[in-house]
């Protein structure tokens, strides 16, 4: 597969216990072509090693190395997964000759394949342009089953990523592209964005969000003191869809927690509110897939951002089943 790299076993190192005490001891490195439908419940880690969309969006590049860095950090964490749950690294989608669209198509096909093979996908990036390919993969999977089921997108982010793609697709356009696809297919665009900042989105983006009937919670409300209200809004959103796709943009967090991202800011949200929201979403039983975007190791400090991403994965992996 041209835009695909098999898993790298040397990423999975750490303390050795011989008792599966750590995740690097639990994980199986399985290329996509060798993946079969498991007899056990299974979590599949797939990288999206592409930051071409970030470059096109005038961001700072480096997120191409995000997936491997997150996997390495995740592997050193303690393993509390039940023995009947499989954890598999299935490699990474790559971007060749700046062909982001081909990488997105490859990601879409990979996600469809993972869902078909009864895996729970956790996709690691990489630029947030991954969201378009990820969503299309979920949609294609549902369409192939012949079911008319709705997908709700919950995006933890400071940015709407609803920029119009009249000039070129990039990391700021994925949800606009999805919205336009929904219009063509005459289906609802179900989008909830948590953590939106007025100082990170221009007036036209707010107008676009209004025109597309996007739901959002501003950063001044997306805080622990408002957890009860936030939970109510999430539950109301989830109630009206069949499946939920969660995407977490690491640059939505304050740079105190996530300095290693494509667009850092001290004015972001905290990990605690995101974990509380994930608890609610997972509790709904509707979470079908999840990704973490914009990890940029070039600008990370003491591996903080990689550890944050790995901790978010750790929580999801240990609570999804």
Short mmCIF file of C-alpha atoms in Angstrom, two decimals:
data_model
loop_
_atom_site.label_atom_id
_atom_site.label_comp_id
_atom_site.label_asym_id
_atom_site.label_seq_id
_atom_site.Cartn_x
_atom_site.Cartn_y
_atom_site.Cartn_z
CA UNK A 1 0.00 0.00 0.00
CA UNK A 2 1.69 3.20 -1.20
CA UNK A 3 0.52 5.55 1.53
CA UNK A 4 0.93 3.14 4.43
CA UNK A 5 3.78 2.09 6.73
CA UNK A 6 3.58 -1.10 8.83
CA UNK A 7 3.90 -0.92 12.63
CA UNK A 8 7.35 -0.33 14.13
CA UNK A 9 8.06 -2.76 16.94
CA UNK A 10 10.97 -0.66 18.20
CA UNK A 11 8.55 2.07 19.33
CA UNK A 12 7.22 -0.24 22.03
CA UNK A 13 9.83 -0.22 24.78
CA UNK A 14 9.87 0.41 28.52
CA UNK A 15 10.14 -1.38 31.85
CA UNK A 16 10.08 -5.15 31.46
CA UNK A 17 7.95 -7.13 33.90
CA UNK A 18 7.13 -10.30 31.91
CA UNK A 19 3.69 -10.03 33.51
CA UNK A 20 2.06 -7.58 31.06
CA UNK A 21 2.31 -4.78 33.62
CA UNK A 22 3.07 -2.25 30.88
CA UNK A 23 1.32 -1.52 27.62
CA UNK A 24 4.40 -2.16 25.46
CA UNK A 25 4.22 -5.75 26.73
CA UNK A 26 0.51 -5.98 25.88
CA UNK A 27 0.52 -4.55 22.35
CA UNK A 28 0.65 -6.66 19.19
CA UNK A 29 2.18 -5.14 16.06
CA UNK A 30 -0.09 -6.27 13.23
CA UNK A 31 0.01 -4.83 9.69
CA UNK A 32 -3.38 -3.89 8.29
CA UNK A 33 -3.25 -6.61 5.63
CA UNK A 34 -2.75 -9.28 8.31
CA UNK A 35 -5.51 -8.05 10.60
CA UNK A 36 -8.43 -10.43 11.05
CA UNK A 37 -11.68 -10.20 12.96
CA UNK A 38 -10.70 -10.98 16.57
CA UNK A 39 -12.30 -13.48 18.90
CA UNK A 40 -11.77 -10.87 21.61
CA UNK A 41 -12.64 -7.19 21.88
CA UNK A 42 -9.87 -5.20 20.22
CA UNK A 43 -8.42 -1.69 20.11
CA UNK A 44 -6.43 -0.69 17.03
CA UNK A 45 -3.93 2.18 17.04
CA UNK A 46 -3.43 3.78 13.63
CA UNK A 47 -1.13 6.71 12.90
CA UNK A 48 -1.74 9.54 10.44
CA UNK A 49 1.80 10.74 9.73
CA UNK A 50 0.94 13.83 7.74
CA UNK A 51 1.27 17.55 8.41
CA UNK A 52 0.86 18.77 4.84
CA UNK A 53 -2.53 20.19 5.84
CA UNK A 54 -0.86 22.16 8.64
CA UNK A 55 1.68 23.59 6.19
CA UNK A 56 -1.11 24.60 3.80
CA UNK A 57 -2.90 26.26 6.74
CA UNK A 58 0.22 28.31 7.57
CA UNK A 59 0.86 26.39 10.79
CA UNK A 60 4.19 25.14 12.12
CA UNK A 61 5.05 21.73 10.72
CA UNK A 62 6.34 18.75 12.69
CA UNK A 63 3.12 16.83 13.42
CA UNK A 64 4.20 14.22 10.85
CA UNK A 65 6.19 12.69 13.72
CA UNK A 66 3.29 12.84 16.17
CA UNK A 67 1.94 9.28 15.85
CA UNK A 68 5.22 7.53 16.65
CA UNK A 69 5.90 9.85 19.60
CA UNK A 70 2.46 9.23 21.11
CA UNK A 71 2.75 5.46 20.66
CA UNK A 72 6.15 5.45 22.35
CA UNK A 73 4.81 7.41 25.33
CA UNK A 74 1.69 5.25 25.54
CA UNK A 75 3.73 2.03 25.60
CA UNK A 76 5.52 3.04 28.80
CA UNK A 77 2.24 3.39 30.71
CA UNK A 78 0.82 0.72 33.05
CA UNK A 79 -1.46 -1.90 31.55
CA UNK A 80 -4.78 -2.40 33.32
CA UNK A 81 -6.60 -3.87 30.32
CA UNK A 82 -8.39 -7.15 30.89
CA UNK A 83 -6.69 -10.17 29.36
CA UNK A 84 -9.60 -10.67 26.95
CA UNK A 85 -9.05 -7.25 25.33
CA UNK A 86 -6.56 -7.03 22.47
CA UNK A 87 -4.37 -3.96 21.85
CA UNK A 88 -2.91 -3.70 18.36
CA UNK A 89 -0.61 -1.24 16.62
CA UNK A 90 -1.61 -1.42 12.96
CA UNK A 91 0.94 1.06 11.58
CA UNK A 92 0.52 4.51 10.07
CA UNK A 93 -0.84 6.25 7.01
CA UNK A 94 1.88 8.33 5.36
CA UNK A 95 1.88 11.35 3.05
CA UNK A 96 4.01 11.12 -0.09
CA UNK A 97 4.89 14.05 -2.36
CA UNK A 98 2.63 16.39 -0.34
CA UNK A 99 -0.44 14.45 -1.54
CA UNK A 100 -2.60 15.01 1.53
CA UNK A 101 -5.77 13.98 -0.29
CA UNK A 102 -4.30 10.55 -1.09
CA UNK A 103 -3.31 10.17 2.56
CA UNK A 104 -6.87 11.04 3.59
CA UNK A 105 -8.26 8.46 1.17
CA UNK A 106 -5.89 5.83 2.57
CA UNK A 107 -6.96 6.75 6.11
CA UNK A 108 -10.61 6.48 5.12
CA UNK A 109 -10.10 2.99 3.69
CA UNK A 110 -8.10 1.93 6.75
CA UNK A 111 -10.77 3.12 9.19
CA UNK A 112 -13.48 1.32 7.20
CA UNK A 113 -11.38 -1.84 7.28
CA UNK A 114 -10.78 -1.58 11.04
CA UNK A 115 -14.47 -1.12 11.82
CA UNK A 116 -15.39 -3.98 9.49
CA UNK A 117 -12.93 -6.19 11.38
CA UNK A 118 -14.56 -5.30 14.72
CA UNK A 119 -11.77 -3.05 15.96
CA UNK A 120 -12.20 0.14 17.98
CA UNK A 121 -9.97 2.63 16.10
CA UNK A 122 -7.84 5.22 17.86
CA UNK A 123 -6.17 7.34 15.17
CA UNK A 124 -3.14 9.46 16.03
CA UNK A 125 -1.94 12.50 14.13
CA UNK A 126 -0.79 14.36 12.41
CA UNK A 127 -2.75 17.38 11.20
CA UNK A 128 -6.45 17.81 11.88
CA UNK A 129 -7.12 17.25 8.19
CA UNK A 130 -7.21 13.62 9.40
CA UNK A 131 -10.78 14.30 10.53
CA UNK A 132 -12.11 14.35 6.96
CA UNK A 133 -10.59 10.97 6.08
CA UNK A 134 -11.59 9.52 9.45
CA UNK A 135 -15.21 10.61 9.10
CA UNK A 136 -15.43 9.27 5.53
CA UNK A 137 -14.10 5.93 6.77
CA UNK A 138 -16.85 5.69 9.38
CA UNK A 139 -19.48 6.79 6.88
CA UNK A 140 -18.34 4.27 4.27
CA UNK A 141 -18.43 1.51 6.87
CA UNK A 142 -22.01 2.32 7.84
CA UNK A 143 -23.10 2.70 4.20
CA UNK A 144 -21.59 -0.69 3.31
CA UNK A 145 -23.70 -2.30 6.02
CA UNK A 146 -26.80 -0.86 4.39
CA UNK A 147 -27.89 0.96 7.53
CA UNK A 148 -29.21 4.49 7.58
CA UNK A 149 -27.50 5.61 10.78
CA UNK A 150 -26.39 9.09 11.78
CA UNK A 151 -22.93 10.19 12.90
CA UNK A 152 -22.42 12.93 15.45
CA UNK A 153 -19.01 14.61 15.55
CA UNK A 154 -17.74 15.94 18.88
CA UNK A 155 -14.61 18.03 18.45
CA UNK A 156 -12.55 19.18 21.44
CA UNK A 157 -10.89 22.21 19.91
CA UNK A 158 -10.21 25.93 20.15
CA UNK A 159 -10.94 26.21 16.42
CA UNK A 160 -14.04 25.41 14.38
CA UNK A 161 -11.93 24.11 11.47
CA UNK A 162 -14.75 25.28 9.20
CA UNK A 163 -12.63 27.28 6.80
CA UNK A 164 -13.93 27.18 3.25
CA UNK A 165 -11.81 25.07 0.90
CA UNK A 166 -12.29 27.26 -2.16
CA UNK A 167 -8.51 27.45 -2.66
CA UNK A 168 -7.17 24.23 -1.11
CA UNK A 169 -8.05 21.62 1.49
CA UNK A 170 -6.01 21.95 4.67
CA UNK A 171 -6.06 21.30 8.41
CA UNK A 172 -8.56 24.12 8.87
CA UNK A 173 -11.17 22.83 6.40
CA UNK A 174 -12.14 19.25 7.40
CA UNK A 175 -15.48 19.95 9.04
CA UNK A 176 -16.51 22.35 6.28
CA UNK A 177 -15.77 19.56 3.81
CA UNK A 178 -17.84 17.14 5.88
CA UNK A 179 -20.70 19.66 6.06
CA UNK A 180 -20.67 20.07 2.29
CA UNK A 181 -20.68 16.29 1.82
CA UNK A 182 -23.68 16.10 4.15
CA UNK A 183 -25.50 18.70 2.04
CA UNK A 184 -24.80 16.71 -1.14
CA UNK A 185 -26.07 13.53 0.50
CA UNK A 186 -29.06 15.34 2.02
CA UNK A 187 -28.23 14.34 5.58
CA UNK A 188 -27.82 16.39 8.74
CA UNK A 189 -24.45 17.82 9.69
CA UNK A 190 -24.25 16.92 13.38
CA UNK A 191 -21.31 18.81 14.83
CA UNK A 192 -20.55 19.85 18.42
CA UNK A 193 -17.33 21.75 19.10
CA UNK A 194 -16.18 22.15 22.71
CA UNK A 195 -13.74 24.88 23.76
CA UNK A 196 -14.17 27.45 20.98
CA UNK A 197 -12.24 30.69 21.49
CA UNK A 198 -13.28 34.03 20.07
CA UNK A 199 -9.64 35.04 19.85
CA UNK A 200 -8.89 32.01 17.65
CA UNK A 201 -11.75 32.21 15.12
CA UNK A 202 -12.58 35.16 12.90
CA UNK A 203 -16.06 36.58 12.32
CA UNK A 204 -16.59 34.66 9.09
CA UNK A 205 -15.94 31.37 10.88
CA UNK A 206 -18.64 32.19 13.45
CA UNK A 207 -20.98 33.07 10.59
CA UNK A 208 -20.16 29.80 8.85
CA UNK A 209 -20.83 27.88 12.08
CA UNK A 210 -24.21 29.61 12.33
CA UNK A 211 -25.09 28.93 8.69
CA UNK A 212 -24.17 25.25 9.04
CA UNK A 213 -26.07 25.00 12.34
CA UNK A 214 -22.97 23.84 14.18
CA UNK A 215 -23.25 23.52 17.95
CA UNK A 216 -20.47 24.85 20.14
CA UNK A 217 -19.48 25.79 23.68
CA UNK A 218 -17.14 28.72 24.21
CA UNK A 219 -13.99 28.39 26.29
CA UNK A 220 -15.32 30.64 29.08
CA UNK A 221 -18.07 28.04 29.68
CA UNK A 222 -16.04 24.94 28.88
CA UNK A 223 -14.74 24.63 32.43
CA UNK A 224 -15.27 22.33 35.40
CA UNK A 225 -17.60 24.75 37.28
CA UNK A 226 -20.07 24.39 34.38
CA UNK A 227 -19.74 20.59 34.14
CA UNK A 228 -23.41 19.91 34.87
CA UNK A 229 -24.56 22.18 32.04
CA UNK A 230 -21.89 20.81 29.67
CA UNK A 231 -22.97 17.24 30.42
CA UNK A 232 -26.57 18.18 29.68
CA UNK A 233 -25.58 19.65 26.29
CA UNK A 234 -23.50 16.60 25.40
CA UNK A 235 -26.28 14.20 26.37
CA UNK A 236 -28.80 16.17 24.30
CA UNK A 237 -26.46 16.05 21.28
CA UNK A 238 -25.68 12.34 21.66
CA UNK A 239 -29.35 11.45 22.08
CA UNK A 240 -30.09 12.62 18.53
CA UNK A 241 -27.44 10.52 16.72
CA UNK A 242 -26.74 6.81 16.33
CA UNK A 243 -22.94 6.96 16.57
CA UNK A 244 -20.42 9.45 17.96
CA UNK A 245 -17.02 10.16 16.42
CA UNK A 246 -14.75 12.05 18.83
CA UNK A 247 -11.80 14.09 17.65
CA UNK A 248 -9.42 15.78 20.09
CA UNK A 249 -7.22 18.59 18.82
CA UNK A 250 -4.31 18.92 21.23
CA UNK A 251 -3.91 22.62 20.40
CA UNK A 252 -7.23 23.20 22.15
CA UNK A 253 -5.49 22.58 25.47
CA UNK A 254 -3.61 25.34 27.24
CA UNK A 255 0.06 25.31 26.29
CA UNK A 256 0.73 24.74 30.00
CA UNK A 257 -0.43 21.18 29.27
CA UNK A 258 0.29 20.92 25.54
CA UNK A 259 3.20 23.00 24.27
CA UNK A 260 4.01 20.50 21.50
CA UNK A 261 1.26 21.30 19.02
CA UNK A 262 0.84 22.99 15.66
CA UNK A 263 -0.69 26.17 17.17
CA UNK A 264 0.03 26.57 20.88
CA UNK A 265 -1.86 28.99 23.17
CA UNK A 266 -1.92 29.58 26.94
CA UNK A 267 -5.65 30.31 26.73
CA UNK A 268 -6.87 26.74 26.13
CA UNK A 269 -8.84 24.28 28.24
CA UNK A 270 -7.63 21.74 30.82
CA UNK A 271 -7.36 17.94 30.61
CA UNK A 272 -9.81 17.53 33.50
CA UNK A 273 -12.84 18.90 31.66
CA UNK A 274 -12.03 16.75 28.62
CA UNK A 275 -11.81 13.59 30.73
CA UNK A 276 -15.16 14.35 32.35
CA UNK A 277 -16.73 14.82 28.91
CA UNK A 278 -15.18 11.60 27.62
CA UNK A 279 -16.69 9.79 30.58
CA UNK A 280 -20.13 11.03 29.53
CA UNK A 281 -19.61 10.18 25.85
CA UNK A 282 -18.26 6.68 26.52
CA UNK A 283 -21.10 6.11 28.96
CA UNK A 284 -23.61 6.67 26.15
CA UNK A 285 -22.42 3.48 24.44
CA UNK A 286 -22.36 5.31 21.08
CA UNK A 287 -18.65 6.07 20.64
CA UNK A 288 -17.58 4.38 17.40
CA UNK A 289 -14.10 5.84 16.87
CA UNK A 290 -11.70 8.49 18.21
CA UNK A 291 -8.66 10.42 17.10
CA UNK A 292 -6.08 12.79 18.58
CA UNK A 293 -4.69 15.47 16.28
CA UNK A 294 -1.88 18.04 16.00
CA UNK A 295 0.80 16.39 18.16
CA UNK A 296 4.03 18.18 17.22
CA UNK A 297 7.11 16.67 18.94
CA UNK A 298 9.38 19.42 17.56
CA UNK A 299 7.98 21.89 20.08
CA UNK A 300 7.22 19.58 22.98
CA UNK A 301 8.77 20.18 26.41
CA UNK A 302 9.74 17.18 28.56
CA UNK A 303 7.35 15.06 26.51
CA UNK A 304 4.38 16.79 28.18
CA UNK A 305 2.13 16.82 25.13
CA UNK A 306 2.94 13.23 24.18
CA UNK A 307 2.16 12.16 27.75
CA UNK A 308 -1.11 14.09 27.67
CA UNK A 309 -2.14 12.37 24.44
CA UNK A 310 -1.08 9.01 25.84
CA UNK A 311 -3.05 9.61 29.05
CA UNK A 312 -6.17 10.45 27.06
CA UNK A 313 -5.69 7.23 25.08
CA UNK A 314 -5.11 5.32 28.32
CA UNK A 315 -8.43 6.54 29.70
CA UNK A 316 -10.38 5.70 26.54
CA UNK A 317 -8.75 2.30 26.08
CA UNK A 318 -9.48 1.29 29.67
CA UNK A 319 -13.10 2.43 29.59
CA UNK A 320 -14.39 1.74 26.06
CA UNK A 321 -15.21 -1.94 26.80
#
